[in-house]
Amino acid sequence: MSGKQAIAVFDSGVGGLTVFAELSKILPNETIVYLGDTLRCPYGDRSVETIKKFSVEITNFLLTRDVKMIIAACNTVSSVALDCVKETAGEIPVIGVVEAGCRAAVQSSQAKRIGVIGTRATIGAGAYGKGIRAINPEIVVYEKACPLLVHLVEEGEVDSRITDVALQKYLYDLLDFGIDSLVLGCTHYPLLYNAVLRCVGDGVSVINGAKFVAEEAKKILAKNELLTDKKIGEDIIFATDITPQFERLAAAFLMGAKKNVVKVKL
């Protein structure tokens, strides 16, 4: 591996572009290859066996792009199939958003009461609770599935009254438990950051996993002397289906930045 190789990021759809955006801020000299499996998303309600199969297919595709790191930006994959990605990737470093989010939450929480919101699959797997308690067994974790939130983001309702109502409904129990940190356990959720802040108030730290994944990627690449000081190639976004909604959401997730988008068959 060398510093000239690209960083690969993948997700079941468009949400992982929040990780892409954070990487672009923190590592502006790096070339990023992104794959969104938009044809088969969402993964949240898929079986574990199917998620693992899709994850291996995606990893094998990314390996053909000559990459030096793979980031599983899908919380569902990070929860139930990260071992498959690591095994397929071999010596190439692999980061999952769940691992990074767990570490950030533990560092943030003083009351040792952490809330996590995500898709049904992510919450059902209990990966955040297991990961957080593995770091500090004294921490109490409250996890909540919030299936409506992804749909609200994809409909552009990131700062609307209906989203505020949905968040109040989902977060009421967690706030009642006295959490002092809340993990956004889905890559769509950073777009709801301001709405979540309005709902939880000043007493709760909101953990944007995308930011911490990008910071962790920088640390790992630096440790392995794989950072580059000059951008070599163009960033590229692959998608298994390109729809008007995907293009609209990609523009929103990347704050209007123009990127090459290429349809690919796995």
PDB file of N, CA and C in Angstrom, residues 11-111:
ATOM      1  N   ASP A  11     -21.766   2.533   1.599  1.00  0.00           N
ATOM      2  CA  ASP A  11     -23.005   2.542   2.381  1.00  0.00           C
ATOM      3  C   ASP A  11     -24.076   1.836   1.559  1.00  0.00           C
ATOM      4  N   SER A  12     -25.183   1.517   2.215  1.00  0.00           N
ATOM      5  CA  SER A  12     -26.296   0.903   1.495  1.00  0.00           C
ATOM      6  C   SER A  12     -26.948   1.885   0.528  1.00  0.00           C
ATOM      7  N   GLY A  13     -26.737   3.159   0.762  1.00  0.00           N
ATOM      8  CA  GLY A  13     -27.326   4.166  -0.110  1.00  0.00           C
ATOM      9  C   GLY A  13     -26.527   5.440  -0.118  1.00  0.00           C
ATOM     10  N   VAL A  14     -27.209   6.555   0.121  1.00  0.00           N
ATOM     11  CA  VAL A  14     -26.575   7.863   0.006  1.00  0.00           C
ATOM     12  C   VAL A  14     -26.071   8.394   1.342  1.00  0.00           C
ATOM     13  N   GLY A  15     -26.549   7.828   2.464  1.00  0.00           N
ATOM     14  CA  GLY A  15     -26.230   8.383   3.784  1.00  0.00           C
ATOM     15  C   GLY A  15     -24.750   8.461   4.091  1.00  0.00           C
ATOM     16  N   GLY A  16     -23.974   7.514   3.581  1.00  0.00           N
ATOM     17  CA  GLY A  16     -22.541   7.491   3.849  1.00  0.00           C
ATOM     18  C   GLY A  16     -21.800   8.685   3.272  1.00  0.00           C
ATOM     19  N   LEU A  17     -22.477   9.462   2.439  1.00  0.00           N
ATOM     20  CA  LEU A  17     -21.834  10.668   1.922  1.00  0.00           C
ATOM     21  C   LEU A  17     -21.583  11.689   3.021  1.00  0.00           C
ATOM     22  N   THR A  18     -22.226  11.528   4.180  1.00  0.00           N
ATOM     23  CA  THR A  18     -21.869  12.388   5.316  1.00  0.00           C
ATOM     24  C   THR A  18     -20.446  12.088   5.765  1.00  0.00           C
ATOM     25  N   VAL A  19     -20.033  10.807   5.678  1.00  0.00           N
ATOM     26  CA  VAL A  19     -18.658  10.430   5.987  1.00  0.00           C
ATOM     27  C   VAL A  19     -17.725  10.965   4.899  1.00  0.00           C
ATOM     28  N   PHE A  20     -18.130  10.822   3.644  1.00  0.00           N
ATOM     29  CA  PHE A  20     -17.378  11.367   2.509  1.00  0.00           C
ATOM     30  C   PHE A  20     -17.103  12.855   2.742  1.00  0.00           C
ATOM     31  N   ALA A  21     -18.141  13.599   3.140  1.00  0.00           N
ATOM     32  CA  ALA A  21     -17.997  15.042   3.338  1.00  0.00           C
ATOM     33  C   ALA A  21     -17.023  15.366   4.459  1.00  0.00           C
ATOM     34  N   GLU A  22     -17.083  14.614   5.567  1.00  0.00           N
ATOM     35  CA  GLU A  22     -16.170  14.851   6.682  1.00  0.00           C
ATOM     36  C   GLU A  22     -14.737  14.497   6.304  1.00  0.00           C
ATOM     37  N   LEU A  23     -14.558  13.416   5.554  1.00  0.00           N
ATOM     38  CA  LEU A  23     -13.212  13.055   5.084  1.00  0.00           C
ATOM     39  C   LEU A  23     -12.633  14.171   4.212  1.00  0.00           C
ATOM     40  N   SER A  24     -13.471  14.747   3.357  1.00  0.00           N
ATOM     41  CA  SER A  24     -13.009  15.815   2.472  1.00  0.00           C
ATOM     42  C   SER A  24     -12.539  17.033   3.260  1.00  0.00           C
ATOM     43  N   LYS A  25     -13.177  17.284   4.410  1.00  0.00           N
ATOM     44  CA  LYS A  25     -12.774  18.409   5.259  1.00  0.00           C
ATOM     45  C   LYS A  25     -11.475  18.116   5.989  1.00  0.00           C
ATOM     46  N   ILE A  26     -11.394  16.934   6.595  1.00  0.00           N
ATOM     47  CA  ILE A  26     -10.271  16.589   7.462  1.00  0.00           C
ATOM     48  C   ILE A  26      -9.047  16.132   6.673  1.00  0.00           C
ATOM     49  N   LEU A  27      -9.287  15.488   5.520  1.00  0.00           N
ATOM     50  CA  LEU A  27      -8.192  14.976   4.688  1.00  0.00           C
ATOM     51  C   LEU A  27      -8.368  15.477   3.253  1.00  0.00           C
ATOM     52  N   PRO A  28      -8.205  16.774   3.027  1.00  0.00           N
ATOM     53  CA  PRO A  28      -8.491  17.352   1.703  1.00  0.00           C
ATOM     54  C   PRO A  28      -7.573  16.859   0.588  1.00  0.00           C
ATOM     55  N   ASN A  29      -6.417  16.309   0.942  1.00  0.00           N
ATOM     56  CA  ASN A  29      -5.492  15.837  -0.088  1.00  0.00           C
ATOM     57  C   ASN A  29      -5.754  14.394  -0.529  1.00  0.00           C
ATOM     58  N   GLU A  30      -6.646  13.719   0.174  1.00  0.00           N
ATOM     59  CA  GLU A  30      -6.908  12.318  -0.138  1.00  0.00           C
ATOM     60  C   GLU A  30      -7.948  12.180  -1.250  1.00  0.00           C
ATOM     61  N   THR A  31      -7.768  11.161  -2.078  1.00  0.00           N
ATOM     62  CA  THR A  31      -8.754  10.805  -3.090  1.00  0.00           C
ATOM     63  C   THR A  31      -9.745   9.821  -2.470  1.00  0.00           C
ATOM     64  N   ILE A  32     -11.019  10.044  -2.694  1.00  0.00           N
ATOM     65  CA  ILE A  32     -12.055   9.221  -2.072  1.00  0.00           C
ATOM     66  C   ILE A  32     -12.893   8.523  -3.144  1.00  0.00           C
ATOM     67  N   VAL A  33     -13.073   7.232  -2.949  1.00  0.00           N
ATOM     68  CA  VAL A  33     -13.951   6.429  -3.800  1.00  0.00           C
ATOM     69  C   VAL A  33     -15.153   6.015  -2.960  1.00  0.00           C
ATOM     70  N   TYR A  34     -16.343   6.322  -3.425  1.00  0.00           N
ATOM     71  CA  TYR A  34     -17.562   6.016  -2.665  1.00  0.00           C
ATOM     72  C   TYR A  34     -18.444   5.068  -3.467  1.00  0.00           C
ATOM     73  N   LEU A  35     -19.048   4.104  -2.776  1.00  0.00           N
ATOM     74  CA  LEU A  35     -20.033   3.237  -3.411  1.00  0.00           C
ATOM     75  C   LEU A  35     -21.305   3.218  -2.584  1.00  0.00           C
ATOM     76  N   GLY A  36     -22.412   3.595  -3.214  1.00  0.00           N
ATOM     77  CA  GLY A  36     -23.727   3.496  -2.577  1.00  0.00           C
ATOM     78  C   GLY A  36     -24.539   2.422  -3.271  1.00  0.00           C
ATOM     79  N   ASP A  37     -24.974   1.432  -2.513  1.00  0.00           N
ATOM     80  CA  ASP A  37     -25.753   0.331  -3.095  1.00  0.00           C
ATOM     81  C   ASP A  37     -27.225   0.732  -3.174  1.00  0.00           C
ATOM     82  N   THR A  38     -27.472   1.769  -3.955  1.00  0.00           N
ATOM     83  CA  THR A  38     -28.795   2.384  -4.015  1.00  0.00           C
ATOM     84  C   THR A  38     -29.863   1.464  -4.608  1.00  0.00           C
ATOM     85  N   LEU A  39     -29.450   0.499  -5.404  1.00  0.00           N
ATOM     86  CA  LEU A  39     -30.412  -0.426  -6.012  1.00  0.00           C
ATOM     87  C   LEU A  39     -31.039  -1.346  -4.972  1.00  0.00           C
ATOM     88  N   ARG A  40     -30.260  -1.643  -3.910  1.00  0.00           N
ATOM     89  CA  ARG A  40     -30.728  -2.644  -2.934  1.00  0.00           C
ATOM     90  C   ARG A  40     -30.976  -2.046  -1.548  1.00  0.00           C
ATOM     91  N   CYS A  41     -30.884  -0.738  -1.427  1.00  0.00           N
ATOM     92  CA  CYS A  41     -31.132  -0.119  -0.126  1.00  0.00           C
ATOM     93  C   CYS A  41     -32.647  -0.009   0.112  1.00  0.00           C
ATOM     94  N   PRO A  42     -33.050   0.090   1.370  1.00  0.00           N
ATOM     95  CA  PRO A  42     -32.211   0.132   2.578  1.00  0.00           C
ATOM     96  C   PRO A  42     -31.847  -1.264   3.063  1.00  0.00           C
ATOM     97  N   TYR A  43     -30.751  -1.327   3.824  1.00  0.00           N
ATOM     98  CA  TYR A  43     -30.333  -2.596   4.418  1.00  0.00           C
ATOM     99  C   TYR A  43     -30.999  -2.839   5.769  1.00  0.00           C
ATOM    100  N   GLY A  44     -31.591  -1.801   6.340  1.00  0.00           N
ATOM    101  CA  GLY A  44     -32.061  -1.873   7.720  1.00  0.00           C
ATOM    102  C   GLY A  44     -33.023  -2.996   8.026  1.00  0.00           C
ATOM    103  N   ASP A  45     -33.810  -3.424   7.036  1.00  0.00           N
ATOM    104  CA  ASP A  45     -34.787  -4.485   7.267  1.00  0.00           C
ATOM    105  C   ASP A  45     -34.383  -5.797   6.596  1.00  0.00           C
ATOM    106  N   ARG A  46     -33.144  -5.894   6.121  1.00  0.00           N
ATOM    107  CA  ARG A  46     -32.654  -7.125   5.489  1.00  0.00           C
ATOM    108  C   ARG A  46     -32.209  -8.137   6.540  1.00  0.00           C
ATOM    109  N   SER A  47     -32.118  -9.408   6.128  1.00  0.00           N
ATOM    110  CA  SER A  47     -31.596 -10.438   7.028  1.00  0.00           C
ATOM    111  C   SER A  47     -30.094 -10.264   7.184  1.00  0.00           C
ATOM    112  N   VAL A  48     -29.553 -10.787   8.277  1.00  0.00           N
ATOM    113  CA  VAL A  48     -28.113 -10.705   8.527  1.00  0.00           C
ATOM    114  C   VAL A  48     -27.341 -11.393   7.404  1.00  0.00           C
ATOM    115  N   GLU A  49     -27.827 -12.532   6.947  1.00  0.00           N
ATOM    116  CA  GLU A  49     -27.148 -13.279   5.883  1.00  0.00           C
ATOM    117  C   GLU A  49     -27.065 -12.456   4.596  1.00  0.00           C
ATOM    118  N   THR A  50     -28.145 -11.755   4.272  1.00  0.00           N
ATOM    119  CA  THR A  50     -28.163 -10.937   3.060  1.00  0.00           C
ATOM    120  C   THR A  50     -27.227  -9.735   3.193  1.00  0.00           C
ATOM    121  N   ILE A  51     -27.222  -9.108   4.353  1.00  0.00           N
ATOM    122  CA  ILE A  51     -26.337  -7.960   4.583  1.00  0.00           C
ATOM    123  C   ILE A  51     -24.877  -8.380   4.445  1.00  0.00           C
ATOM    124  N   LYS A  52     -24.535  -9.535   4.983  1.00  0.00           N
ATOM    125  CA  LYS A  52     -23.160 -10.034   4.863  1.00  0.00           C
ATOM    126  C   LYS A  52     -22.799 -10.296   3.405  1.00  0.00           C
ATOM    127  N   LYS A  53     -23.719 -10.894   2.662  1.00  0.00           N
ATOM    128  CA  LYS A  53     -23.484 -11.173   1.241  1.00  0.00           C
ATOM    129  C   LYS A  53     -23.244  -9.886   0.468  1.00  0.00           C
ATOM    130  N   PHE A  54     -24.098  -8.900   0.669  1.00  0.00           N
ATOM    131  CA  PHE A  54     -23.941  -7.616  -0.019  1.00  0.00           C
ATOM    132  C   PHE A  54     -22.618  -6.951   0.363  1.00  0.00           C
ATOM    133  N   SER A  55     -22.248  -7.044   1.632  1.00  0.00           N
ATOM    134  CA  SER A  55     -21.025  -6.396   2.120  1.00  0.00           C
ATOM    135  C   SER A  55     -19.782  -6.990   1.472  1.00  0.00           C
ATOM    136  N   VAL A  56     -19.766  -8.296   1.308  1.00  0.00           N
ATOM    137  CA  VAL A  56     -18.632  -8.960   0.663  1.00  0.00           C
ATOM    138  C   VAL A  56     -18.557  -8.552  -0.807  1.00  0.00           C
ATOM    139  N   GLU A  57     -19.698  -8.502  -1.478  1.00  0.00           N
ATOM    140  CA  GLU A  57     -19.718  -8.088  -2.888  1.00  0.00           C
ATOM    141  C   GLU A  57     -19.166  -6.670  -3.050  1.00  0.00           C
ATOM    142  N   ILE A  58     -19.579  -5.783  -2.180  1.00  0.00           N
ATOM    143  CA  ILE A  58     -19.119  -4.394  -2.250  1.00  0.00           C
ATOM    144  C   ILE A  58     -17.629  -4.307  -1.969  1.00  0.00           C
ATOM    145  N   THR A  59     -17.172  -5.029  -0.946  1.00  0.00           N
ATOM    146  CA  THR A  59     -15.745  -5.000  -0.600  1.00  0.00           C
ATOM    147  C   THR A  59     -14.900  -5.498  -1.763  1.00  0.00           C
ATOM    148  N   ASN A  60     -15.324  -6.573  -2.398  1.00  0.00           N
ATOM    149  CA  ASN A  60     -14.577  -7.103  -3.545  1.00  0.00           C
ATOM    150  C   ASN A  60     -14.511  -6.082  -4.683  1.00  0.00           C
ATOM    151  N   PHE A  61     -15.604  -5.353  -4.893  1.00  0.00           N
ATOM    152  CA  PHE A  61     -15.577  -4.315  -5.923  1.00  0.00           C
ATOM    153  C   PHE A  61     -14.588  -3.215  -5.563  1.00  0.00           C
ATOM    154  N   LEU A  62     -14.616  -2.767  -4.331  1.00  0.00           N
ATOM    155  CA  LEU A  62     -13.731  -1.678  -3.912  1.00  0.00           C
ATOM    156  C   LEU A  62     -12.266  -2.086  -3.993  1.00  0.00           C
ATOM    157  N   LEU A  63     -11.978  -3.343  -3.749  1.00  0.00           N
ATOM    158  CA  LEU A  63     -10.594  -3.809  -3.839  1.00  0.00           C
ATOM    159  C   LEU A  63     -10.045  -3.690  -5.260  1.00  0.00           C
ATOM    160  N   THR A  64     -10.934  -3.698  -6.250  1.00  0.00           N
ATOM    161  CA  THR A  64     -10.480  -3.525  -7.637  1.00  0.00           C
ATOM    162  C   THR A  64     -10.116  -2.075  -7.933  1.00  0.00           C
ATOM    163  N   ARG A  65     -10.423  -1.157  -7.011  1.00  0.00           N
ATOM    164  CA  ARG A  65     -10.147   0.260  -7.222  1.00  0.00           C
ATOM    165  C   ARG A  65      -8.821   0.684  -6.604  1.00  0.00           C
ATOM    166  N   ASP A  66      -8.012  -0.269  -6.161  1.00  0.00           N
ATOM    167  CA  ASP A  66      -6.674   0.010  -5.635  1.00  0.00           C
ATOM    168  C   ASP A  66      -6.736   0.989  -4.459  1.00  0.00           C
ATOM    169  N   VAL A  67      -7.364   0.549  -3.365  1.00  0.00           N
ATOM    170  CA  VAL A  67      -7.571   1.419  -2.210  1.00  0.00           C
ATOM    171  C   VAL A  67      -6.659   1.025  -1.049  1.00  0.00           C
ATOM    172  N   LYS A  68      -6.436   1.974  -0.139  1.00  0.00           N
ATOM    173  CA  LYS A  68      -5.558   1.741   1.008  1.00  0.00           C
ATOM    174  C   LYS A  68      -6.325   1.645   2.321  1.00  0.00           C
ATOM    175  N   MET A  69      -7.619   1.908   2.272  1.00  0.00           N
ATOM    176  CA  MET A  69      -8.471   1.830   3.464  1.00  0.00           C
ATOM    177  C   MET A  69      -9.913   1.688   3.008  1.00  0.00           C
ATOM    178  N   ILE A  70     -10.694   0.939   3.784  1.00  0.00           N
ATOM    179  CA  ILE A  70     -12.120   0.805   3.501  1.00  0.00           C
ATOM    180  C   ILE A  70     -12.901   1.226   4.739  1.00  0.00           C
ATOM    181  N   ILE A  71     -13.857   2.108   4.539  1.00  0.00           N
ATOM    182  CA  ILE A  71     -14.706   2.574   5.629  1.00  0.00           C
ATOM    183  C   ILE A  71     -16.133   2.104   5.382  1.00  0.00           C
ATOM    184  N   ALA A  72     -16.647   1.291   6.292  1.00  0.00           N
ATOM    185  CA  ALA A  72     -18.042   0.859   6.228  1.00  0.00           C
ATOM    186  C   ALA A  72     -18.885   1.954   6.861  1.00  0.00           C
ATOM    187  N   ALA A  73     -19.415   2.836   6.029  1.00  0.00           N
ATOM    188  CA  ALA A  73     -20.160   3.990   6.515  1.00  0.00           C
ATOM    189  C   ALA A  73     -21.618   3.660   6.783  1.00  0.00           C
ATOM    190  N   CYS A  74     -21.964   2.402   6.631  1.00  0.00           N
ATOM    191  CA  CYS A  74     -23.321   1.938   6.895  1.00  0.00           C
ATOM    192  C   CYS A  74     -23.374   1.374   8.315  1.00  0.00           C
ATOM    193  N   ASN A  75     -24.214   1.960   9.165  1.00  0.00           N
ATOM    194  CA  ASN A  75     -24.321   1.473  10.536  1.00  0.00           C
ATOM    195  C   ASN A  75     -24.818   0.031  10.588  1.00  0.00           C
ATOM    196  N   THR A  76     -25.692  -0.335   9.665  1.00  0.00           N
ATOM    197  CA  THR A  76     -26.207  -1.702   9.647  1.00  0.00           C
ATOM    198  C   THR A  76     -25.088  -2.686   9.342  1.00  0.00           C
ATOM    199  N   VAL A  77     -24.282  -2.396   8.330  1.00  0.00           N
ATOM    200  CA  VAL A  77     -23.138  -3.259   8.004  1.00  0.00           C
ATOM    201  C   VAL A  77     -22.152  -3.298   9.166  1.00  0.00           C
ATOM    202  N   SER A  78     -21.862  -2.126   9.742  1.00  0.00           N
ATOM    203  CA  SER A  78     -20.919  -2.063  10.864  1.00  0.00           C
ATOM    204  C   SER A  78     -21.413  -2.867  12.059  1.00  0.00           C
ATOM    205  N   SER A  79     -22.731  -2.994  12.180  1.00  0.00           N
ATOM    206  CA  SER A  79     -23.311  -3.706  13.315  1.00  0.00           C
ATOM    207  C   SER A  79     -23.274  -5.215  13.154  1.00  0.00           C
ATOM    208  N   VAL A  80     -23.491  -5.700  11.922  1.00  0.00           N
ATOM    209  CA  VAL A  80     -23.680  -7.152  11.764  1.00  0.00           C
ATOM    210  C   VAL A  80     -22.726  -7.816  10.774  1.00  0.00           C
ATOM    211  N   ALA A  81     -21.957  -7.032   9.993  1.00  0.00           N
ATOM    212  CA  ALA A  81     -21.157  -7.660   8.940  1.00  0.00           C
ATOM    213  C   ALA A  81     -19.734  -7.136   8.838  1.00  0.00           C
ATOM    214  N   LEU A  82     -19.260  -6.392   9.834  1.00  0.00           N
ATOM    215  CA  LEU A  82     -17.921  -5.792   9.725  1.00  0.00           C
ATOM    216  C   LEU A  82     -16.838  -6.857   9.672  1.00  0.00           C
ATOM    217  N   ASP A  83     -17.024  -7.950  10.379  1.00  0.00           N
ATOM    218  CA  ASP A  83     -16.032  -9.034  10.342  1.00  0.00           C
ATOM    219  C   ASP A  83     -15.877  -9.582   8.927  1.00  0.00           C
ATOM    220  N   CYS A  84     -16.983  -9.661   8.181  1.00  0.00           N
ATOM    221  CA  CYS A  84     -16.921 -10.143   6.799  1.00  0.00           C
ATOM    222  C   CYS A  84     -16.127  -9.178   5.921  1.00  0.00           C
ATOM    223  N   VAL A  85     -16.326  -7.891   6.147  1.00  0.00           N
ATOM    224  CA  VAL A  85     -15.597  -6.875   5.382  1.00  0.00           C
ATOM    225  C   VAL A  85     -14.104  -6.971   5.685  1.00  0.00           C
ATOM    226  N   LYS A  86     -13.760  -7.102   6.958  1.00  0.00           N
ATOM    227  CA  LYS A  86     -12.352  -7.187   7.355  1.00  0.00           C
ATOM    228  C   LYS A  86     -11.688  -8.433   6.786  1.00  0.00           C
ATOM    229  N   GLU A  87     -12.394  -9.545   6.830  1.00  0.00           N
ATOM    230  CA  GLU A  87     -11.834 -10.799   6.307  1.00  0.00           C
ATOM    231  C   GLU A  87     -11.604 -10.693   4.809  1.00  0.00           C
ATOM    232  N   THR A  88     -12.538 -10.086   4.099  1.00  0.00           N
ATOM    233  CA  THR A  88     -12.418  -9.943   2.648  1.00  0.00           C
ATOM    234  C   THR A  88     -11.320  -8.945   2.276  1.00  0.00           C
ATOM    235  N   ALA A  89     -11.161  -7.907   3.077  1.00  0.00           N
ATOM    236  CA  ALA A  89     -10.180  -6.850   2.788  1.00  0.00           C
ATOM    237  C   ALA A  89      -8.746  -7.272   3.055  1.00  0.00           C
ATOM    238  N   GLY A  90      -8.545  -8.317   3.847  1.00  0.00           N
ATOM    239  CA  GLY A  90      -7.193  -8.786   4.128  1.00  0.00           C
ATOM    240  C   GLY A  90      -6.392  -7.798   4.948  1.00  0.00           C
ATOM    241  N   GLU A  91      -5.256  -7.340   4.428  1.00  0.00           N
ATOM    242  CA  GLU A  91      -4.357  -6.446   5.173  1.00  0.00           C
ATOM    243  C   GLU A  91      -4.788  -4.982   5.125  1.00  0.00           C
ATOM    244  N   ILE A  92      -5.761  -4.665   4.303  1.00  0.00           N
ATOM    245  CA  ILE A  92      -6.204  -3.270   4.182  1.00  0.00           C
ATOM    246  C   ILE A  92      -6.994  -2.873   5.423  1.00  0.00           C
ATOM    247  N   PRO A  93      -6.652  -1.741   6.064  1.00  0.00           N
ATOM    248  CA  PRO A  93      -7.385  -1.305   7.256  1.00  0.00           C
ATOM    249  C   PRO A  93      -8.867  -1.078   6.961  1.00  0.00           C
ATOM    250  N   VAL A  94      -9.714  -1.515   7.881  1.00  0.00           N
ATOM    251  CA  VAL A  94     -11.159  -1.340   7.753  1.00  0.00           C
ATOM    252  C   VAL A  94     -11.678  -0.628   9.004  1.00  0.00           C
ATOM    253  N   ILE A  95     -12.494   0.395   8.801  1.00  0.00           N
ATOM    254  CA  ILE A  95     -13.110   1.122   9.910  1.00  0.00           C
ATOM    255  C   ILE A  95     -14.620   1.023   9.773  1.00  0.00           C
ATOM    256  N   GLY A  96     -15.295   0.799  10.895  1.00  0.00           N
ATOM    257  CA  GLY A  96     -16.749   0.817  10.913  1.00  0.00           C
ATOM    258  C   GLY A  96     -17.236   2.015  11.706  1.00  0.00           C
ATOM    259  N   VAL A  97     -18.347   2.582  11.293  1.00  0.00           N
ATOM    260  CA  VAL A  97     -18.848   3.768  11.984  1.00  0.00           C
ATOM    261  C   VAL A  97     -19.276   3.461  13.410  1.00  0.00           C
ATOM    262  N   VAL A  98     -19.680   2.231  13.678  1.00  0.00           N
ATOM    263  CA  VAL A  98     -20.110   1.882  15.028  1.00  0.00           C
ATOM    264  C   VAL A  98     -18.949   1.967  16.007  1.00  0.00           C
ATOM    265  N   GLU A  99     -17.809   1.400  15.651  1.00  0.00           N
ATOM    266  CA  GLU A  99     -16.640   1.410  16.534  1.00  0.00           C
ATOM    267  C   GLU A  99     -16.231   2.837  16.885  1.00  0.00           C
ATOM    268  N   ALA A 100     -16.181   3.694  15.871  1.00  0.00           N
ATOM    269  CA  ALA A 100     -15.770   5.084  16.094  1.00  0.00           C
ATOM    270  C   ALA A 100     -16.797   5.817  16.960  1.00  0.00           C
ATOM    271  N   GLY A 101     -18.071   5.586  16.704  1.00  0.00           N
ATOM    272  CA  GLY A 101     -19.117   6.231  17.485  1.00  0.00           C
ATOM    273  C   GLY A 101     -19.096   5.814  18.940  1.00  0.00           C
ATOM    274  N   CYS A 102     -18.807   4.544  19.187  1.00  0.00           N
ATOM    275  CA  CYS A 102     -18.725   4.051  20.567  1.00  0.00           C
ATOM    276  C   CYS A 102     -17.619   4.750  21.341  1.00  0.00           C
ATOM    277  N   ARG A 103     -16.455   4.860  20.736  1.00  0.00           N
ATOM    278  CA  ARG A 103     -15.329   5.504  21.417  1.00  0.00           C
ATOM    279  C   ARG A 103     -15.621   6.978  21.700  1.00  0.00           C
ATOM    280  N   ALA A 104     -16.228   7.651  20.737  1.00  0.00           N
ATOM    281  CA  ALA A 104     -16.549   9.066  20.925  1.00  0.00           C
ATOM    282  C   ALA A 104     -17.573   9.257  22.035  1.00  0.00           C
ATOM    283  N   ALA A 105     -18.550   8.371  22.100  1.00  0.00           N
ATOM    284  CA  ALA A 105     -19.600   8.488  23.117  1.00  0.00           C
ATOM    285  C   ALA A 105     -19.040   8.270  24.512  1.00  0.00           C
ATOM    286  N   VAL A 106     -18.176   7.290  24.665  1.00  0.00           N
ATOM    287  CA  VAL A 106     -17.575   7.004  25.975  1.00  0.00           C
ATOM    288  C   VAL A 106     -16.752   8.199  26.449  1.00  0.00           C
ATOM    289  N   GLN A 107     -16.007   8.806  25.540  1.00  0.00           N
ATOM    290  CA  GLN A 107     -15.204   9.970  25.898  1.00  0.00           C
ATOM    291  C   GLN A 107     -16.082  11.153  26.288  1.00  0.00           C
ATOM    292  N   SER A 108     -17.264  11.240  25.697  1.00  0.00           N
ATOM    293  CA  SER A 108     -18.137  12.387  25.920  1.00  0.00           C
ATOM    294  C   SER A 108     -18.940  12.303  27.214  1.00  0.00           C
ATOM    295  N   SER A 109     -19.342  11.091  27.595  1.00  0.00           N
ATOM    296  CA  SER A 109     -20.308  10.946  28.687  1.00  0.00           C
ATOM    297  C   SER A 109     -19.670  11.046  30.068  1.00  0.00           C
ATOM    298  N   GLN A 110     -20.227  11.921  30.881  1.00  0.00           N
ATOM    299  CA  GLN A 110     -19.806  12.043  32.273  1.00  0.00           C
ATOM    300  C   GLN A 110     -20.763  11.296  33.202  1.00  0.00           C
ATOM    301  N   ALA A 111     -22.038  11.283  32.847  1.00  0.00           N
ATOM    302  CA  ALA A 111     -23.051  10.637  33.687  1.00  0.00           C
ATOM    303  C   ALA A 111     -23.109   9.131  33.484  1.00  0.00           C
TER     304      ALA A 111
END
